[in-house]
Coordinates of C-alpha atoms and ligand atoms in Angstrom, one line a residue:
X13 CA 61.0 80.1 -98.3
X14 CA 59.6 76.5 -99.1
X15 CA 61.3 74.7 -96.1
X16 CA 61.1 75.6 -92.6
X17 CA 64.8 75.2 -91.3
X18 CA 63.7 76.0 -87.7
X19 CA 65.7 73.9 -85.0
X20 CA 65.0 76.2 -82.0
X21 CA 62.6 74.1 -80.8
X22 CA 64.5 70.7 -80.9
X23 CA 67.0 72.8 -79.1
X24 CA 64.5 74.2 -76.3
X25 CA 63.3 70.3 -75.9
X26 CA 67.2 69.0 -75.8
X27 CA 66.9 67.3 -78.4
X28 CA 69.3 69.2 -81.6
X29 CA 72.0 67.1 -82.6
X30 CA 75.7 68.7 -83.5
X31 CA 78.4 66.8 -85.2
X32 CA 81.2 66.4 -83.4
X33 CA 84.7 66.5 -85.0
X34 CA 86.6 63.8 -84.1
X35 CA 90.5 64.0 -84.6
X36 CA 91.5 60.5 -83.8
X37 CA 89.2 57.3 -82.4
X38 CA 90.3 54.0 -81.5
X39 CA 88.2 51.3 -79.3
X40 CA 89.8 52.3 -76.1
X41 CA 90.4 56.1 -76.9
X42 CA 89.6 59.6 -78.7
X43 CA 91.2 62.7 -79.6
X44 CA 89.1 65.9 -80.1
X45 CA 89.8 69.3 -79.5
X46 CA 93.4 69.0 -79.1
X47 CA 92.1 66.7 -75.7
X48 CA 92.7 62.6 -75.3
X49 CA 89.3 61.0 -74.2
X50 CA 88.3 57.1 -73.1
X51 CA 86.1 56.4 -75.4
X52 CA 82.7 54.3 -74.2
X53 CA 80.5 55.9 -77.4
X54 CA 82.2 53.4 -80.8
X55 CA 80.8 50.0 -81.8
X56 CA 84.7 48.3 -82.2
X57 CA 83.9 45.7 -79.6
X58 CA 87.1 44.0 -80.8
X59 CA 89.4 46.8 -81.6
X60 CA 89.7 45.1 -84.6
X61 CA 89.6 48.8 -86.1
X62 CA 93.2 49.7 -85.1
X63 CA 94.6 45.6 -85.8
X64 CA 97.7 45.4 -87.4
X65 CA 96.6 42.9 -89.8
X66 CA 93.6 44.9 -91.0
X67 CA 95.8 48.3 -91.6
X68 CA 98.5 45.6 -93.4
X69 CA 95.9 44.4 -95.7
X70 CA 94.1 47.6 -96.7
X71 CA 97.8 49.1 -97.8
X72 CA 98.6 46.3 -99.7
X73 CA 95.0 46.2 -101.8
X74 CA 95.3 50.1 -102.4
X75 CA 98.9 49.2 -103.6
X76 CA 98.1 46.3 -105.9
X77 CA 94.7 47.3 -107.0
X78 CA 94.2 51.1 -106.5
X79 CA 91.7 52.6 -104.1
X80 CA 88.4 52.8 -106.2
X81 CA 86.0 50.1 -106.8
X82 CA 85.5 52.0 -110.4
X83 CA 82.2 51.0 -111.1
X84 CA 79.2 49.2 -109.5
X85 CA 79.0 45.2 -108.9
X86 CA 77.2 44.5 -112.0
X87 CA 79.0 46.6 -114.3
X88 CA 83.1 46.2 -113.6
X89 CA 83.1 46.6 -109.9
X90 CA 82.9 43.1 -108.7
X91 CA 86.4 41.7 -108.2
X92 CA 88.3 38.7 -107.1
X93 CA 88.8 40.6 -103.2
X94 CA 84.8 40.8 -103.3
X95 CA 84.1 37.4 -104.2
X96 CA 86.7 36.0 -101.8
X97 CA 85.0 38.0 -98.8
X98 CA 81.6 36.5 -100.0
X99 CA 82.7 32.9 -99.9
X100 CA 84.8 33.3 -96.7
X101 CA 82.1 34.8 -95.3
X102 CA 79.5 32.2 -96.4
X103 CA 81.7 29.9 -95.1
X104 CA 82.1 30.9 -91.7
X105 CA 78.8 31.4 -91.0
X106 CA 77.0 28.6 -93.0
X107 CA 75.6 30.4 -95.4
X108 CA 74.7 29.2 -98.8
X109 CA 75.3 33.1 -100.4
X110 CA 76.7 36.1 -99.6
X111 CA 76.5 40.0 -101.6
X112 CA 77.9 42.9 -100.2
X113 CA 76.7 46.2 -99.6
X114 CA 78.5 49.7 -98.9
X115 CA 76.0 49.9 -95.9
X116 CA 74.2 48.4 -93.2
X117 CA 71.7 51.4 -93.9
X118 CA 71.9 50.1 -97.8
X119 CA 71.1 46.3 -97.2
X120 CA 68.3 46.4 -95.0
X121 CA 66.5 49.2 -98.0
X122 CA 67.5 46.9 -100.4
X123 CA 66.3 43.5 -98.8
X124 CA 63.0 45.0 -97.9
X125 CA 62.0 47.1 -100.7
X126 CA 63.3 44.5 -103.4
X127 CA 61.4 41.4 -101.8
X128 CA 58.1 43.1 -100.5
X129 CA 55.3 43.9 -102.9
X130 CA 51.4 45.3 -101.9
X131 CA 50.6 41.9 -101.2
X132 CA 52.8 41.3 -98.4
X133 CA 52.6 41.8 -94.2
X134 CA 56.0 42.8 -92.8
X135 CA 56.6 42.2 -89.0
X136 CA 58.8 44.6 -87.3
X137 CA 59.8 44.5 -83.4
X138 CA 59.3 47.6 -82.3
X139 CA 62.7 48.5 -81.3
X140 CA 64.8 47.6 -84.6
X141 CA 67.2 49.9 -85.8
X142 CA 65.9 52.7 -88.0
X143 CA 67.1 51.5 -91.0
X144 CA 64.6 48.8 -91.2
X145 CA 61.8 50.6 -89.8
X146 CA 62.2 53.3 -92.7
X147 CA 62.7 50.8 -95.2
X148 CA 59.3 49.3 -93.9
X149 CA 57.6 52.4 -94.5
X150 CA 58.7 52.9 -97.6
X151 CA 57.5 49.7 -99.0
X152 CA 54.7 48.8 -100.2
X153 CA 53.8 45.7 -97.7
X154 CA 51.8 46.1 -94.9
X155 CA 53.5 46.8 -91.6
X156 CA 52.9 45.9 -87.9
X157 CA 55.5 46.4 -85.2
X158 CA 55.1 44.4 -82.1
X159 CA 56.2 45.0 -78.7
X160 CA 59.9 44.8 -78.0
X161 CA 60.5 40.8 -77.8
X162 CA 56.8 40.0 -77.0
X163 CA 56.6 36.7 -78.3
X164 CA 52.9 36.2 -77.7
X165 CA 52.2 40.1 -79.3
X166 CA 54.0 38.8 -82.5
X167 CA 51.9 35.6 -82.5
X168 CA 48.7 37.3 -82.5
X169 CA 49.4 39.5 -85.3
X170 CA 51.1 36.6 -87.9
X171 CA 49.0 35.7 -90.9
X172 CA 50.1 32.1 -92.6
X173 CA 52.8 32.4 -95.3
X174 CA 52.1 36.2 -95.9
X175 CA 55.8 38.1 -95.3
X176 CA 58.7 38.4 -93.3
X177 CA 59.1 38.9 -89.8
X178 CA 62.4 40.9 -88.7
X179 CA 64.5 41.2 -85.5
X180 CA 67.6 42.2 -84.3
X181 CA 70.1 40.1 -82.5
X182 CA 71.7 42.3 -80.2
X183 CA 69.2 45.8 -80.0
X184 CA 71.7 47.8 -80.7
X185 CA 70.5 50.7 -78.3
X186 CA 69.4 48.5 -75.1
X187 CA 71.9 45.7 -75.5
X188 CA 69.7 42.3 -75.2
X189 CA 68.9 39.9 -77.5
X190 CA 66.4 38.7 -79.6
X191 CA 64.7 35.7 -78.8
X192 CA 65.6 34.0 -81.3
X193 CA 63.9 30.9 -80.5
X194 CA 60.7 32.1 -80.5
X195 CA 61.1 33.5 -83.3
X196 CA 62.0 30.4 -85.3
X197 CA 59.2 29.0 -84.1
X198 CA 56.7 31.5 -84.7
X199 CA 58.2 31.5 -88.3
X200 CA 57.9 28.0 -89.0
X201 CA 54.9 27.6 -87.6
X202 CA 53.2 30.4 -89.8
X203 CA 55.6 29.6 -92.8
X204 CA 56.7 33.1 -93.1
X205 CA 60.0 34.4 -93.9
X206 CA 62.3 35.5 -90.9
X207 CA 64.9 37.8 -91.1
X208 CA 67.8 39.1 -88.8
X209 CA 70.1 42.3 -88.4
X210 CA 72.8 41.4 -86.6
X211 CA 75.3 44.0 -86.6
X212 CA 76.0 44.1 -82.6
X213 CA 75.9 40.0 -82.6
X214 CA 78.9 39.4 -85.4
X215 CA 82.0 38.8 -83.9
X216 CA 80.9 39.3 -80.2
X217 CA 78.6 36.4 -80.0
X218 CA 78.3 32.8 -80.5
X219 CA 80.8 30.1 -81.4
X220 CA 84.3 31.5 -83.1
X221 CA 82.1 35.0 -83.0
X222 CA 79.4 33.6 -85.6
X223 CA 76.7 35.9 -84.0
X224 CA 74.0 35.6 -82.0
X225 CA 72.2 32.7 -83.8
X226 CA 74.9 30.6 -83.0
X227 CA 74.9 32.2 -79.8
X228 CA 71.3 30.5 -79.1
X229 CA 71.4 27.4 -81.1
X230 CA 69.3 28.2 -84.1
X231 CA 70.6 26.7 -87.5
X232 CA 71.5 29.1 -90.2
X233 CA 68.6 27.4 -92.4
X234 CA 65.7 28.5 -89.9
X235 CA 66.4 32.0 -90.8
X236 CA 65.6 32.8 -94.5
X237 CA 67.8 36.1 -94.6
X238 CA 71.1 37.3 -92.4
X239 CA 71.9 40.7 -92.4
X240 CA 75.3 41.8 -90.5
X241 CA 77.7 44.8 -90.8
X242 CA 81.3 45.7 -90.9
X243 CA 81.3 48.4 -89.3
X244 CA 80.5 47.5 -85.6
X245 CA 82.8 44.6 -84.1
X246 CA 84.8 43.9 -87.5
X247 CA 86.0 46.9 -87.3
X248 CA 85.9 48.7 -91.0
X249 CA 82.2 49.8 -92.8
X250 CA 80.1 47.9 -95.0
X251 CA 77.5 44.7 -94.8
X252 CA 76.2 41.5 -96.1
X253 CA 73.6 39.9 -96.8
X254 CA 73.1 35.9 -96.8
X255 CA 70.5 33.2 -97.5
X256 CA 69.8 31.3 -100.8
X257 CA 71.4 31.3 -103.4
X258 CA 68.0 32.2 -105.5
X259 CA 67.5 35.0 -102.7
X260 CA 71.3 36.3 -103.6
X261 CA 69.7 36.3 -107.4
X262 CA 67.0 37.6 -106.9
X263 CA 69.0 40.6 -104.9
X264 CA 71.8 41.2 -107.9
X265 CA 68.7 41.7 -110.1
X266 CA 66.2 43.9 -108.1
X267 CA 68.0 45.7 -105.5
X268 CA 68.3 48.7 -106.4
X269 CA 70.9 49.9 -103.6
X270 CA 73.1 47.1 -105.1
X271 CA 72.5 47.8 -108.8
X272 CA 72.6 51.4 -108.7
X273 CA 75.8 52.2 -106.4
X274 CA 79.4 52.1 -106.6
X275 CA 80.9 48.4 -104.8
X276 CA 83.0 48.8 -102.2
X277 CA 87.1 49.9 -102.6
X278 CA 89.3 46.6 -102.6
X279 CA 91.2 48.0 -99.7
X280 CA 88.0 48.3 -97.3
X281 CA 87.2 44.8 -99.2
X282 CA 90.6 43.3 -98.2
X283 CA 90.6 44.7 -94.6
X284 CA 87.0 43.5 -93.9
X285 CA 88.7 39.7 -95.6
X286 CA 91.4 40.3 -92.5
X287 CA 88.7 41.1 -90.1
X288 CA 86.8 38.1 -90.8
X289 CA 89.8 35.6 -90.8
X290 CA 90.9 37.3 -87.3
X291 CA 87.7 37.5 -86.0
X292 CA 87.3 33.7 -85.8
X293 CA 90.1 33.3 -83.4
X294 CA 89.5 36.5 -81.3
X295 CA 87.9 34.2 -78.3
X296 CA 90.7 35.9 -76.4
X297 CA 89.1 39.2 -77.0
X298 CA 85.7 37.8 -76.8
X299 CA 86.7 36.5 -72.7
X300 CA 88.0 39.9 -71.9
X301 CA 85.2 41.6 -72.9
X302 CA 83.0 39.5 -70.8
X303 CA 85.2 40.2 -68.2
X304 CA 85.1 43.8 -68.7
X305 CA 81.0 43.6 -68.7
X306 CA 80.9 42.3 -65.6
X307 CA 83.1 44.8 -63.8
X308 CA 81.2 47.7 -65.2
X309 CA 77.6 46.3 -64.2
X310 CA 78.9 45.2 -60.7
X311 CA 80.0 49.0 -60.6
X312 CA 77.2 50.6 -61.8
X313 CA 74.8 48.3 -59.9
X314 CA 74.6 50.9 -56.8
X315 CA 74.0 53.8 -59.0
X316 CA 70.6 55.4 -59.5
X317 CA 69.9 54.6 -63.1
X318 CA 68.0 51.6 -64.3
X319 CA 70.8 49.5 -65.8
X320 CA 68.9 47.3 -68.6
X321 CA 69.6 43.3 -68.8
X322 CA 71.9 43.5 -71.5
X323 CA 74.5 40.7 -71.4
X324 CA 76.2 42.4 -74.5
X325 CA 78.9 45.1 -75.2
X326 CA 76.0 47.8 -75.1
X327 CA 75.2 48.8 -71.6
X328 CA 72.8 51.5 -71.6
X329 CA 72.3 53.7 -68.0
X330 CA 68.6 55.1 -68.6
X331 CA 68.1 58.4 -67.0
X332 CA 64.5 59.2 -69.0
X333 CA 65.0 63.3 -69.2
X334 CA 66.5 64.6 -72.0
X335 CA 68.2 67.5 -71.1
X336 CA 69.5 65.7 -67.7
X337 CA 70.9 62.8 -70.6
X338 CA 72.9 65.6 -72.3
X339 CA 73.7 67.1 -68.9
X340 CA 75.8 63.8 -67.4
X341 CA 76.9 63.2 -70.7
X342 CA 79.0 66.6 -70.6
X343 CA 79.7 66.1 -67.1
X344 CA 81.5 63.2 -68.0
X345 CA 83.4 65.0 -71.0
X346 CA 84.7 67.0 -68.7
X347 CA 86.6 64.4 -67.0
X348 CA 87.5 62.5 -69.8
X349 CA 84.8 60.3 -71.2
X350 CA 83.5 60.4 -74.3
X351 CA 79.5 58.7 -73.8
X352 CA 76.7 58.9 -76.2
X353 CA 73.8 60.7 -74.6
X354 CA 71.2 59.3 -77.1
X355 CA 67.9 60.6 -77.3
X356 CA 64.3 60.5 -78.9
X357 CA 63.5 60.1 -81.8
X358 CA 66.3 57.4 -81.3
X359 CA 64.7 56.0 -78.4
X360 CA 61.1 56.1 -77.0
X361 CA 60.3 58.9 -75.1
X362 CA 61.4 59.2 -71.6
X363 CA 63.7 56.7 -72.3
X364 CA 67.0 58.9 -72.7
X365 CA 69.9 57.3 -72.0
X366 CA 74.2 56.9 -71.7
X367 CA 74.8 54.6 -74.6
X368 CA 77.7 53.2 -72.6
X369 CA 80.1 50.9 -75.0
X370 CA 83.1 48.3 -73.9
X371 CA 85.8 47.2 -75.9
X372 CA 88.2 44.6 -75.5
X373 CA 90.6 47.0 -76.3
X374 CA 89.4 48.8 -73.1
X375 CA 91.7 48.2 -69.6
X376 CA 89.5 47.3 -66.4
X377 CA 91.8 50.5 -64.9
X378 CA 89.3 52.4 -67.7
X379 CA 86.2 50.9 -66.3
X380 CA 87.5 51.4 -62.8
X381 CA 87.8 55.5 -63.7
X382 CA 84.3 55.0 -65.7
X383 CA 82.7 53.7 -62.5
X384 CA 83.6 56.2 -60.5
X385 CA 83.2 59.5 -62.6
X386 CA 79.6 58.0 -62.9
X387 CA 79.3 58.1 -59.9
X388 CA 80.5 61.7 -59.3
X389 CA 78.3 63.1 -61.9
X390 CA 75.3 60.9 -60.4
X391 CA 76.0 62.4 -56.9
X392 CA 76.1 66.1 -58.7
X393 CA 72.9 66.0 -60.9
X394 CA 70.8 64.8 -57.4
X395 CA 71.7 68.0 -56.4
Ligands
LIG24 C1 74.6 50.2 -87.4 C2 73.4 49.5 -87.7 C3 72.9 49.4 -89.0 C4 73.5 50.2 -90.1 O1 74.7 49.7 -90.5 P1 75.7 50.7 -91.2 O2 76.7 49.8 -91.9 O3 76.3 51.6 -90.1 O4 74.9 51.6 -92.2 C5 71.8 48.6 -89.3 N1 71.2 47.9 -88.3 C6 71.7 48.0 -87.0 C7 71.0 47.2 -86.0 C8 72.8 48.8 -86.7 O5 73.2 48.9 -85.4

């Protein structure tokens, strides 16, 4: 056999993934196995993914205009629902263009592989989602990582106008931000390109849930390319991409994930429209789920995992061992709560962790019963 299928290893080192089958998930709850379970492990910050108004607007698009995009963008796939969620979406966030993509996963390959050529540098932190750092690889530019939001390590390695720097806003598995200040300025300073992925900053951050550039003051200009998804706090699947209008151009031409793939059904198109028009005046959702931050980091304060300094709907518990991750993380099933125990290669090693979500669909009774089954299964593993 050509392929070596082995996972016995993985397994012995804690580290083989299954695929769970989920029967029903919401942002405050799952079903699976016939059992109902608080759900801490989604990215619908909002609970947009259960709103009325979304649900309302995807039946009515699959009514009017069937469920299939038919075709790619640049064939027959690009219709009035897409176009309207590009300018709505360039509106809100000040954005001179907008495309859309079926995929976060899709946008940051096609951004990266489209723009960079041999002659290029590309400037990762090292702690971005895996989607860019593969997309990195696979191009032809030149990549460095730096250390995670180490300004100074980012300025050492810049060469003057010779690529694109990328962060993220919100790290999606350790919850902080990107400093996004620094980063402008580094940019400008070196006239490079700067780029940010901000799927965990739309919707949750910033002023009427612009993201975490609004969040910290920068001006849409300063950053060259936005990147955000539909899938985390909007509540659906998909992403965008935004800058220029020649860097929108240039993307319909040479993106290949664009050019080459089917554009998204008109009922995901017309329930991410719904998201983005709600979204704006969620700041009552946005307050709760402050509120609801705070209650589960005062809880969890006492408890004997390193809680990182994440302001965000992410709240990561470190515990470093693997198999002691994946041991909690059942221990908590057991009761109830559904956790992601996420390990390497998705996180550094020995930094294994409870990938710990809120959601202002959550109640503070949930994080009250989180707390304490924490807690429990704390006291249990120092055994
Ligand atoms: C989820 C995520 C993506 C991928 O987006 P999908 O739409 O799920 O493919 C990209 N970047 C970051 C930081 C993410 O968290």
């Amino acid at each position: 056999m050509p392929f070596n299928l082995s996972l016995n290893e993985r397994e012995a080192a804690g580290l083989k993934r299954s695929l769970p089958v989920i029967e029903r998930v919401g942002g405050r709850q799952l079903w699976a196995n016939g059992l109902a379970y608080l759900n801490f492990a989604g990215n619908d910050y909002l609970g947009l993914s259960q709103a009325p108004e979304l649900r309302a607007a995807a039946d009515a698009a699959a009514r009017e205009f069937g469920v299939g995009a038919v075709a790619s963008p640049l064939v027959v796939g690009h219709q009035a629902v897409h176009r309207t969620l590009e300018s709505e979406l360039a509106d809100w966030l000040g954005l001179e263009a907008v495309m859309l993509f079926s995929s976060g996963f899709s946008a940051n390959q096609a951004v990266i592989k489209s723009l960079l050529g041999k002659e290029h540098w590309l400037w990762q932190d090292r702690l971005n989602h895996a989607s860019l750092q593969e997309a990195g690889a696979l191009s032809p530019a030149r990549m460095q990582r730096f250390a995670h939001n180490d300004m100074a390590a980012l300025a050492a390695k810049l060469k003057p106008e010779a690529g694109l720097i990328v962060s993220e806003g919100v790290f999606s598995m350790d919850g902080d931000q990107g400093d996004w200040q620094g980063l402008a300025q580094l940019a400008e300073q070196s006239r490079n390109w700067l780029m940010i992925d901000d799927a965990h900053g739309l919707g949750v951050l910033g002023k009427a849930g612009r993201g975490t550039l609004s969040e910290q003051g920068i001006a849409a200009e300063q950053v060259q390319i936005t990147m955000g998804t539909f899938g985390k706090a909007l509540g659906v699947s998909g992403a965008f991409v935004g800058g220029s209008r020649a860097l929108v151009d240039y993307l319909h031409n040479h993106a290949r994930s664009y050019v080459y793939s089917t554009h998204l059904p008109p009922p995901q198109s017309a329930a991410i429209l719904a998201a983005v028009r709600l979204v704006q005046q969620a700041d009552d959702q946005r307050d709760r789920l402050r509120q609801l931050i705070r209650q589960f980091r005062e809880g969890v304060a006492a408890l004997p995992f390193a809680l990182l300094p994440s302001a965000t709907a992410i709240q990561p518990l470190i515990v470093g061992d693997e198999n002691s991750t994946l041991a909690l993380a059942a221990r908590l099933r057991e009761r109830g709560f559904w956790v992601g125990a996420i390990r390497p290669p998705t996180v550094p090693k020995g930094s294994a962790r409870l990938r710990i979500t809120l959601s202002a669909a959550h109640r503070s009774e949930d994080i009250t019963a989180l707390v304490g089954a924490l807690t429990q299964a704390a006291r249990q593993e120092q055994r």
